[in-house]
CSV table of C-alpha atoms and ligand atoms in Angstrom, one decimal:
chain,number,residue,atom,x,y,z
A,13,MET,CA,166.3,44.3,62.7
A,14,ARG,CA,166.1,40.8,61.7
A,15,ALA,CA,168.6,38.3,63.2
A,16,ALA,CA,170.0,37.7,59.8
A,17,ALA,CA,170.8,41.3,59.2
A,18,ARG,CA,172.4,41.4,62.5
A,19,LYS,CA,174.6,38.3,61.8
A,20,ASN,CA,175.4,39.5,58.4
A,21,MET,CA,176.8,42.9,59.7
A,22,THR,CA,178.8,41.1,62.5
A,23,ASP,CA,180.3,38.8,59.7
A,24,GLN,CA,181.3,41.8,57.7
A,25,LEU,CA,183.4,43.3,60.4
A,26,ARG,CA,184.9,39.9,61.3
A,27,ASN,CA,186.6,39.4,57.9
A,28,PRO,CA,188.5,42.7,57.2
A,29,GLY,CA,190.4,42.7,54.0
A,30,ASP,CA,188.0,40.6,52.0
A,31,GLU,CA,187.0,41.8,48.6
A,32,HIS,CA,183.4,42.6,47.8
A,33,MET,CA,181.6,39.4,46.4
A,34,PRO,CA,178.8,40.4,44.1
A,35,VAL,CA,175.6,39.2,45.8
A,36,MET,CA,173.0,36.9,44.3
A,37,LEU,CA,174.7,37.5,40.9
A,38,GLU,CA,173.3,34.4,39.2
A,39,GLU,CA,169.7,35.3,40.1
A,40,ALA,CA,170.2,38.9,39.1
A,41,LEU,CA,171.6,37.8,35.7
A,42,ASP,CA,169.0,35.2,35.1
A,43,LEU,CA,166.4,38.0,35.7
A,44,LEU,CA,168.1,40.7,33.7
A,45,GLN,CA,168.4,38.5,30.6
A,46,CYS,CA,171.3,40.5,29.3
A,47,LYS,CA,171.5,40.4,25.5
A,48,PRO,CA,174.2,41.4,23.1
A,49,GLY,CA,173.6,45.1,22.1
A,50,GLY,CA,171.2,45.9,24.8
A,51,ILE,CA,171.4,49.0,26.9
A,52,TYR,CA,171.9,48.3,30.7
A,53,VAL,CA,172.1,50.4,33.8
A,54,ASP,CA,174.0,49.5,37.2
A,55,ALA,CA,173.0,52.2,39.4
A,56,THR,CA,175.3,51.2,42.2
A,57,ILE,CA,178.2,49.8,40.4
A,58,GLY,CA,180.6,49.7,43.6
A,59,MET,CA,183.5,47.6,42.7
A,60,GLY,CA,182.1,46.4,39.5
A,61,GLY,CA,181.3,42.8,40.3
A,62,HIS,CA,177.7,42.6,38.6
A,63,ALA,CA,178.9,45.1,36.0
A,64,GLN,CA,181.5,42.8,34.6
A,65,ALA,CA,179.3,39.9,34.4
A,66,ILE,CA,176.7,42.1,32.6
A,67,LEU,CA,179.3,43.5,30.2
A,68,GLU,CA,180.6,39.9,29.4
A,69,ARG,CA,177.0,39.0,28.3
A,70,ILE,CA,176.2,42.3,26.1
A,71,GLN,CA,178.8,42.0,23.6
A,72,PRO,CA,179.0,42.9,20.9
A,73,GLY,CA,177.6,46.2,20.9
A,74,GLY,CA,176.0,46.5,24.2
A,75,GLN,CA,176.3,49.6,26.6
A,76,LEU,CA,176.4,49.7,30.3
A,77,ILE,CA,175.9,52.7,32.2
A,78,GLY,CA,177.5,52.6,35.7
A,79,ILE,CA,176.6,55.0,38.5
A,80,ASP,CA,178.2,55.4,42.1
A,81,ARG,CA,178.4,58.2,44.6
A,82,ASP,CA,181.8,56.7,45.7
A,83,LYS,CA,184.7,58.1,43.7
A,84,ASP,CA,187.2,55.6,45.2
A,85,SER,CA,184.6,52.7,44.2
A,86,LEU,CA,184.2,54.2,40.6
A,87,GLU,CA,188.1,54.3,40.2
A,88,LYS,CA,188.2,50.4,41.3
A,89,ALA,CA,185.5,49.6,38.9
A,90,GLN,CA,187.1,51.5,36.1
A,91,ALA,CA,190.2,49.6,36.5
A,92,ARG,CA,188.6,46.3,36.8
A,93,LEU,CA,186.3,47.0,33.7
A,94,LYS,CA,189.1,48.3,31.6
A,95,PRO,CA,188.8,45.6,28.8
A,96,PHE,CA,185.1,46.9,28.5
A,97,ALA,CA,185.9,50.5,28.3
A,98,ARG,CA,184.1,51.1,24.8
A,99,ASN,CA,180.9,49.8,26.3
A,100,LEU,CA,180.9,51.3,29.5
A,101,ARG,CA,180.0,54.9,30.8
A,102,LEU,CA,180.9,55.6,34.5
A,103,VAL,CA,179.1,58.4,36.2
A,104,HIS,CA,180.0,59.9,39.6
A,105,ASP,CA,176.5,60.9,40.9
A,106,ASN,CA,173.8,59.9,43.3
A,107,TYR,CA,171.3,57.4,41.6
A,108,LYS,CA,168.5,60.0,42.6
A,109,ASN,CA,169.7,61.7,39.5
A,110,LEU,CA,169.0,58.7,37.3
A,111,PRO,CA,166.5,60.5,35.2
A,112,LEU,CA,169.0,63.4,34.3
A,113,ILE,CA,171.9,60.9,33.9
A,114,LEU,CA,169.8,58.7,31.5
A,115,ASN,CA,168.4,61.7,29.6
A,116,ASN,CA,171.8,62.8,28.7
A,117,LEU,CA,173.2,59.4,28.0
A,118,VAL,CA,170.6,57.2,26.3
A,119,THR,CA,168.6,57.8,23.1
A,120,ARG,CA,166.3,54.7,23.5
A,121,PRO,CA,164.6,52.8,26.3
A,122,VAL,CA,167.0,50.6,28.4
A,123,ASP,CA,166.8,46.7,28.6
A,124,GLY,CA,167.6,46.5,32.5
A,125,ILE,CA,168.2,48.3,35.4
A,126,LEU,CA,170.1,46.9,38.3
A,127,LEU,CA,170.2,48.4,42.0
A,128,ASP,CA,172.4,46.5,44.6
A,129,LEU,CA,171.6,48.7,47.5
A,130,GLY,CA,173.6,50.0,50.5
A,131,VAL,CA,177.2,50.0,51.5
A,132,SER,CA,180.0,47.7,50.0
A,133,SER,CA,182.2,45.6,52.0
A,134,TYR,CA,185.0,47.7,50.5
A,135,GLN,CA,183.6,50.8,52.0
A,136,LEU,CA,182.6,48.9,55.2
A,137,LEU,CA,186.0,47.2,55.8
A,138,SER,CA,188.4,50.3,54.7
A,139,PRO,CA,189.1,51.7,58.2
A,140,GLU,CA,189.8,55.1,56.7
A,141,ARG,CA,186.3,55.6,55.8
A,142,GLY,CA,184.9,55.5,59.4
A,143,PHE,CA,182.0,53.0,58.9
A,144,SER,CA,183.1,50.4,61.4
A,145,PHE,CA,182.9,50.6,65.3
A,146,GLN,CA,186.0,48.6,65.5
A,147,SER,CA,188.3,51.2,64.0
A,148,ASP,CA,189.9,54.0,66.1
A,149,VAL,CA,189.5,56.4,63.2
A,150,MET,CA,187.4,59.6,62.5
A,151,LEU,CA,183.8,58.8,62.6
A,152,ASP,CA,182.9,59.6,58.9
A,153,MET,CA,180.7,57.1,57.1
A,154,ARG,CA,180.1,59.1,53.8
A,155,MET,CA,179.9,57.0,50.8
A,156,ASP,CA,180.5,60.3,48.7
A,157,ARG,CA,183.4,61.9,50.3
A,158,THR,CA,182.6,65.1,48.5
A,159,GLN,CA,179.5,65.4,50.7
A,160,GLN,CA,180.0,67.9,53.6
A,161,TRP,CA,178.3,66.3,56.5
A,162,THR,CA,179.8,63.3,58.1
A,163,ALA,CA,178.7,61.0,61.0
A,164,ALA,CA,180.6,63.0,63.4
A,165,ASP,CA,178.6,66.1,62.4
A,166,LEU,CA,175.3,64.4,63.1
A,167,VAL,CA,176.6,63.1,66.4
A,168,ASN,CA,177.7,66.4,67.6
A,169,LYS,CA,175.4,68.8,66.1
A,170,LEU,CA,171.7,67.2,66.2
A,171,SER,CA,169.5,67.7,69.2
A,172,GLU,CA,168.9,64.7,71.6
A,173,SER,CA,165.5,64.0,70.3
A,174,GLU,CA,166.7,64.2,66.6
A,175,LEU,CA,169.4,61.6,67.5
A,176,ALA,CA,167.1,59.3,69.4
A,177,ASP,CA,164.6,59.5,66.3
A,178,ILE,CA,167.5,58.6,64.0
A,179,ILE,CA,168.7,55.7,66.0
A,180,TYR,CA,165.2,54.5,66.5
A,181,ARG,CA,164.0,54.7,63.0
A,182,TYR,CA,167.0,53.5,61.1
A,183,GLY,CA,168.5,51.1,63.5
A,184,GLU,CA,165.3,49.9,65.0
A,185,GLU,CA,167.1,50.2,68.3
A,186,ARG,CA,164.9,50.0,71.6
A,187,LEU,CA,167.3,52.1,73.7
A,188,SER,CA,167.6,55.0,71.2
A,189,ARG,CA,166.6,57.6,73.8
A,190,ARG,CA,169.0,56.3,76.4
A,191,ILE,CA,171.8,56.2,73.9
A,192,ALA,CA,170.9,59.6,72.5
A,193,ALA,CA,171.1,60.9,76.0
A,194,ALA,CA,174.4,59.3,76.9
A,195,ILE,CA,175.8,60.9,73.5
A,196,VAL,CA,174.6,64.4,74.5
A,197,GLN,CA,176.1,63.9,77.8
A,198,GLU,CA,179.3,62.9,76.4
A,199,ARG,CA,179.6,65.6,73.9
A,200,GLY,CA,179.1,68.2,76.5
A,201,ARG,CA,182.4,67.2,77.7
A,202,ALA,CA,184.5,66.8,74.4
A,203,PRO,CA,183.4,66.4,70.8
A,204,ILE,CA,182.8,62.9,69.8
A,205,THR,CA,185.0,62.3,66.7
A,206,ARG,CA,186.1,58.9,66.5
A,207,CYS,CA,184.4,55.4,65.9
A,208,THR,CA,185.7,53.6,68.9
A,209,GLN,CA,184.8,56.4,71.1
A,210,LEU,CA,181.1,56.4,70.0
A,211,ALA,CA,181.1,52.6,70.1
A,212,GLU,CA,182.3,52.8,73.9
A,213,ILE,CA,179.5,55.4,74.8
A,214,VAL,CA,176.8,53.0,73.2
A,215,SER,CA,178.3,50.1,74.9
A,216,ARG,CA,178.2,51.7,78.3
A,217,VAL,CA,174.3,52.0,77.8
A,218,PHE,CA,174.0,48.4,77.4
A,219,LYS,CA,176.4,47.4,80.3
A,220,VAL,CA,173.7,49.2,82.4
A,221,ARG,CA,170.9,47.4,80.7
A,222,GLY,CA,172.7,44.1,79.8
A,223,HIS,CA,173.0,42.6,76.1
A,224,ARG,CA,173.5,39.5,74.2
A,225,GLY,CA,174.6,38.7,70.6
A,226,ILE,CA,175.9,41.3,68.2
A,227,HIS,CA,178.1,44.3,69.2
A,228,PRO,CA,175.9,46.8,71.2
A,229,ALA,CA,176.8,49.6,68.8
A,230,THR,CA,175.8,47.7,65.8
A,231,ARG,CA,172.3,49.2,65.3
A,232,THR,CA,173.5,52.6,66.2
A,233,PHE,CA,176.2,52.7,63.6
A,234,GLN,CA,173.8,51.3,61.0
A,235,ALA,CA,171.1,54.3,61.8
A,236,LEU,CA,174.0,56.8,61.5
A,237,ARG,CA,175.1,55.4,58.5
A,238,ILE,CA,171.7,55.4,56.8
A,239,ALA,CA,171.1,59.0,58.1
A,240,VAL,CA,174.5,60.3,56.9
A,241,ASN,CA,174.1,59.1,53.4
A,242,GLU,CA,170.3,59.8,53.3
A,243,GLU,CA,170.0,56.1,52.1
A,244,LEU,CA,166.1,55.7,52.2
A,245,GLU,CA,165.3,59.1,50.8
A,246,GLY,CA,164.1,59.3,47.3
A,247,LEU,CA,164.4,55.5,46.8
A,248,GLU,CA,160.8,54.9,45.9
A,249,GLU,CA,160.5,58.0,43.7
A,250,LEU,CA,163.8,56.6,42.1
A,251,LEU,CA,162.3,53.2,41.5
A,252,SER,CA,159.3,54.5,39.6
A,253,GLU,CA,161.2,57.1,37.6
A,254,GLY,CA,164.0,54.6,36.7
A,255,PHE,CA,161.2,52.2,35.4
A,256,GLY,CA,159.9,55.0,33.0
A,257,PHE,CA,163.1,54.5,31.2
A,258,LEU,CA,162.6,50.7,30.8
A,259,LYS,CA,161.5,49.5,27.2
A,260,THR,CA,158.6,46.9,27.1
A,261,GLY,CA,159.9,43.8,28.4
A,262,GLY,CA,162.7,45.5,30.2
A,263,ARG,CA,163.5,44.5,33.7
A,264,MET,CA,164.6,45.8,37.0
A,265,VAL,CA,166.5,44.1,39.6
A,266,VAL,CA,166.8,45.4,43.1
A,267,ILE,CA,168.8,43.8,46.0
A,268,ALA,CA,168.1,45.2,49.3
A,269,PHE,CA,169.9,44.4,52.7
A,270,HIS,CA,167.7,45.5,55.4
A,271,SER,CA,164.0,45.4,56.0
A,272,LEU,CA,163.7,49.2,55.7
A,273,GLU,CA,164.8,49.1,52.3
A,274,ASP,CA,163.3,46.1,51.2
A,275,ARG,CA,159.8,47.5,52.5
A,276,ILE,CA,160.3,50.6,50.1
A,277,VAL,CA,161.1,48.2,47.0
A,278,LYS,CA,158.2,45.8,47.8
A,279,ARG,CA,155.6,48.9,47.9
A,280,ALA,CA,157.0,50.6,44.8
A,281,PHE,CA,156.9,47.2,42.8
A,282,ARG,CA,153.5,46.5,43.9
A,283,ARG,CA,152.2,49.9,42.9
A,284,LEU,CA,153.8,49.5,39.7
A,285,ALA,CA,152.2,45.9,39.3
A,286,GLY,CA,148.8,47.6,40.1
A,287,GLN,CA,148.3,46.1,43.6
A,288,CYS,CA,147.1,47.9,46.6
A,289,VAL,CA,149.6,49.2,48.9
A,290,CYS,CA,147.6,51.3,51.3
A,291,ASP,CA,146.4,49.9,54.6
A,292,ALA,CA,142.7,51.2,53.9
A,293,PRO,CA,140.0,48.5,53.9
A,294,PRO,CA,139.3,47.6,50.4
A,295,GLU,CA,136.2,50.0,50.0
A,296,LEU,CA,138.0,52.9,51.0
A,297,CYS,CA,141.3,52.0,49.0
A,298,THR,CA,142.3,54.7,46.5
A,299,CYS,CA,145.4,53.1,45.1
A,300,PRO,CA,145.7,53.5,41.3
A,301,ARG,CA,145.7,49.7,40.4
A,302,GLN,CA,146.9,50.2,36.9
A,303,ALA,CA,149.3,47.6,36.2
A,304,VAL,CA,152.4,48.9,34.1
A,305,ALA,CA,154.6,45.8,35.2
A,306,TYR,CA,154.6,42.1,36.0
A,307,LEU,CA,156.1,41.1,39.2
A,308,MET,CA,158.9,38.6,38.4
A,309,THR,CA,159.2,37.9,42.2
A,310,PRO,CA,156.0,37.9,44.1
A,311,ARG,CA,158.0,37.2,47.1
A,312,PRO,CA,161.6,38.3,47.5
A,313,MET,CA,164.4,36.0,46.4
A,314,THR,CA,167.0,35.1,48.8
A,315,PRO,CA,170.7,33.7,48.4
A,316,GLY,CA,170.9,29.9,48.1
A,317,PRO,CA,172.8,27.7,50.5
A,318,LYS,CA,175.9,27.6,48.1
A,319,GLU,CA,176.3,31.2,48.0
A,320,LEU,CA,175.6,31.5,51.8
A,321,ALA,CA,178.5,29.0,52.3
A,322,SER,CA,181.0,31.1,50.5
A,323,ASN,CA,179.7,34.5,51.2
A,324,PRO,CA,177.9,34.7,54.4
A,325,ARG,CA,177.6,38.6,54.0
A,326,ALA,CA,174.8,37.7,51.5
A,327,ARG,CA,172.7,36.4,54.3
A,328,SER,CA,170.5,39.6,54.4
A,329,ALA,CA,170.0,40.0,50.7
A,330,ARG,CA,166.4,40.2,49.5
A,331,LEU,CA,166.1,40.4,45.6
A,332,ARG,CA,162.9,41.7,43.9
A,333,SER,CA,162.4,42.2,40.3
A,334,LEU,CA,159.9,43.3,37.7
A,335,GLU,CA,159.2,43.5,34.0
A,336,ARG,CA,157.8,46.5,32.1
A,337,ILE,CA,154.6,45.3,30.4
B,27,SAM,C1,176.5,46.8,47.6
B,27,SAM,S1,177.5,48.0,46.8
B,27,SAM,C2,177.4,47.5,45.1
B,27,SAM,C3,178.4,46.6,44.7
B,27,SAM,C4,178.4,46.1,43.3
B,27,SAM,N1,177.2,45.7,42.8
B,27,SAM,C5,179.7,45.1,43.1
B,27,SAM,O1,179.3,44.0,42.5
B,27,SAM,O2,180.8,45.4,43.1
B,27,SAM,C6,176.4,49.4,46.8
B,27,SAM,C7,177.3,50.6,46.1
B,27,SAM,O3,176.3,51.6,46.1
B,27,SAM,C8,176.6,52.9,46.1
B,27,SAM,N2,175.6,53.6,46.3
B,27,SAM,C9,174.7,53.8,47.7
B,27,SAM,N3,173.9,54.6,47.5
B,27,SAM,C10,174.0,55.3,46.3
B,27,SAM,C11,173.2,56.4,45.6
B,27,SAM,N4,172.4,56.9,46.5
B,27,SAM,N5,173.7,56.9,44.6
B,27,SAM,C12,174.8,56.2,43.9
B,27,SAM,N6,175.5,55.3,44.5
B,27,SAM,C13,175.2,54.7,45.5
B,27,SAM,C14,177.7,52.6,47.3
B,27,SAM,O4,178.7,53.7,47.1
B,27,SAM,C15,178.3,51.3,46.9
B,27,SAM,O5,179.5,51.3,46.2
C-alpha cells in the first residue's frame, strides 16, 4: 500500500465524528460539466455531498439517479437532498446492477456518471458498523447490512490459505501468512467476533517481527473490508457497461482511493480509449485498439494543497475521467 493511502487511513481513524467531505468536488464538477436539464448518475451517492452540488447545477429540469448499497447512507442522502426531491431518484442497490437500473429509469443516454469508490467516513467512523480496529464492537464491515456474510464470518470460516491470500492481495500485507496462521490458532480457542480482538491478534504478530508507522492491523482490516464487500469484483465490467449509457460527449468521472482500484479504472479507461492494456510485446498485442472514448485525464488527478489542508483524508484520492466520442 502506498504511504499516502496508509496515512489517509490513519487520519480517518484519528478524527472520529467528522462528517464526510466530498473529495475532489471542484475537479469532479469541472469534468462532469453539469448542465441544466441533463441526466446524471451518482453510482455511490453516500451522504450526498457530490450529489448536492450536481443537483444545484442541473436545475431546471435535470435528473439525478443516486445509487448506494448502504441503506443508512441513502436515508441521510435523502434527508440532505430533500429540496431536490423532484429531480432525484434514489436506488438501494449494488452499482454492479447499473445497466438494469438505468434500463428501468432512463429513456435516453445520460450526460454524466460519477463513481466515488470505497467506503465513506460516515461508515468508517460509525463504531456500530464494525470497520475500525479501534472499536470494541462486532467485526462487521458490511456496507450493505442486508448482506449475510460479515468480516467475522470470513475470519472464522475461511481456511488459513484463503485468509492469507485475501490479506496479501487486498491488503498488500507482507506478513499475510503469519497473520492468517495466528487467526486460525486463536479461533481454535474461541470465535473471533470483535474488532479489537482481531486487532490484538494481528498486533501480536507484529510485536514478534517489529513494525513502524501505521497501526499494524490497518492493512488486514482494509483487506477484509474489500473482501467482505467484494469491492473490486465487477468494477471493470461496470465501467465499460456504464460507459455504454453515456451520450456522445457524456463524461464519466471515477475517484479511487487505493492502488488496486485505481489500476482497474486505469485499465478500463485505456481500453475504451483504444490503448493497449496487455503486457505482450507490440507484435503480439491483441488489444482491440478501437477508441470509443477520449481520456480527459491521461494521468490521474490528485487533490490540491488547499483540499489536503482542509481534508487530509483526500490524500490518497486519484481521479480519472473520460468522454464518449
Ligand atoms: C466514498 S463514499 C461516497 C461519498 C459521496 N460521494 C458523498 O459525497 O457523500 C462511497 C459510497 O459508495 C458506496 N458503495 C461502495 N460500493 C458500492 C457498490 N458496489 N454499490 C453501491 N454503492 C457502493 C458506499 O456504501 C459509500 O456510501
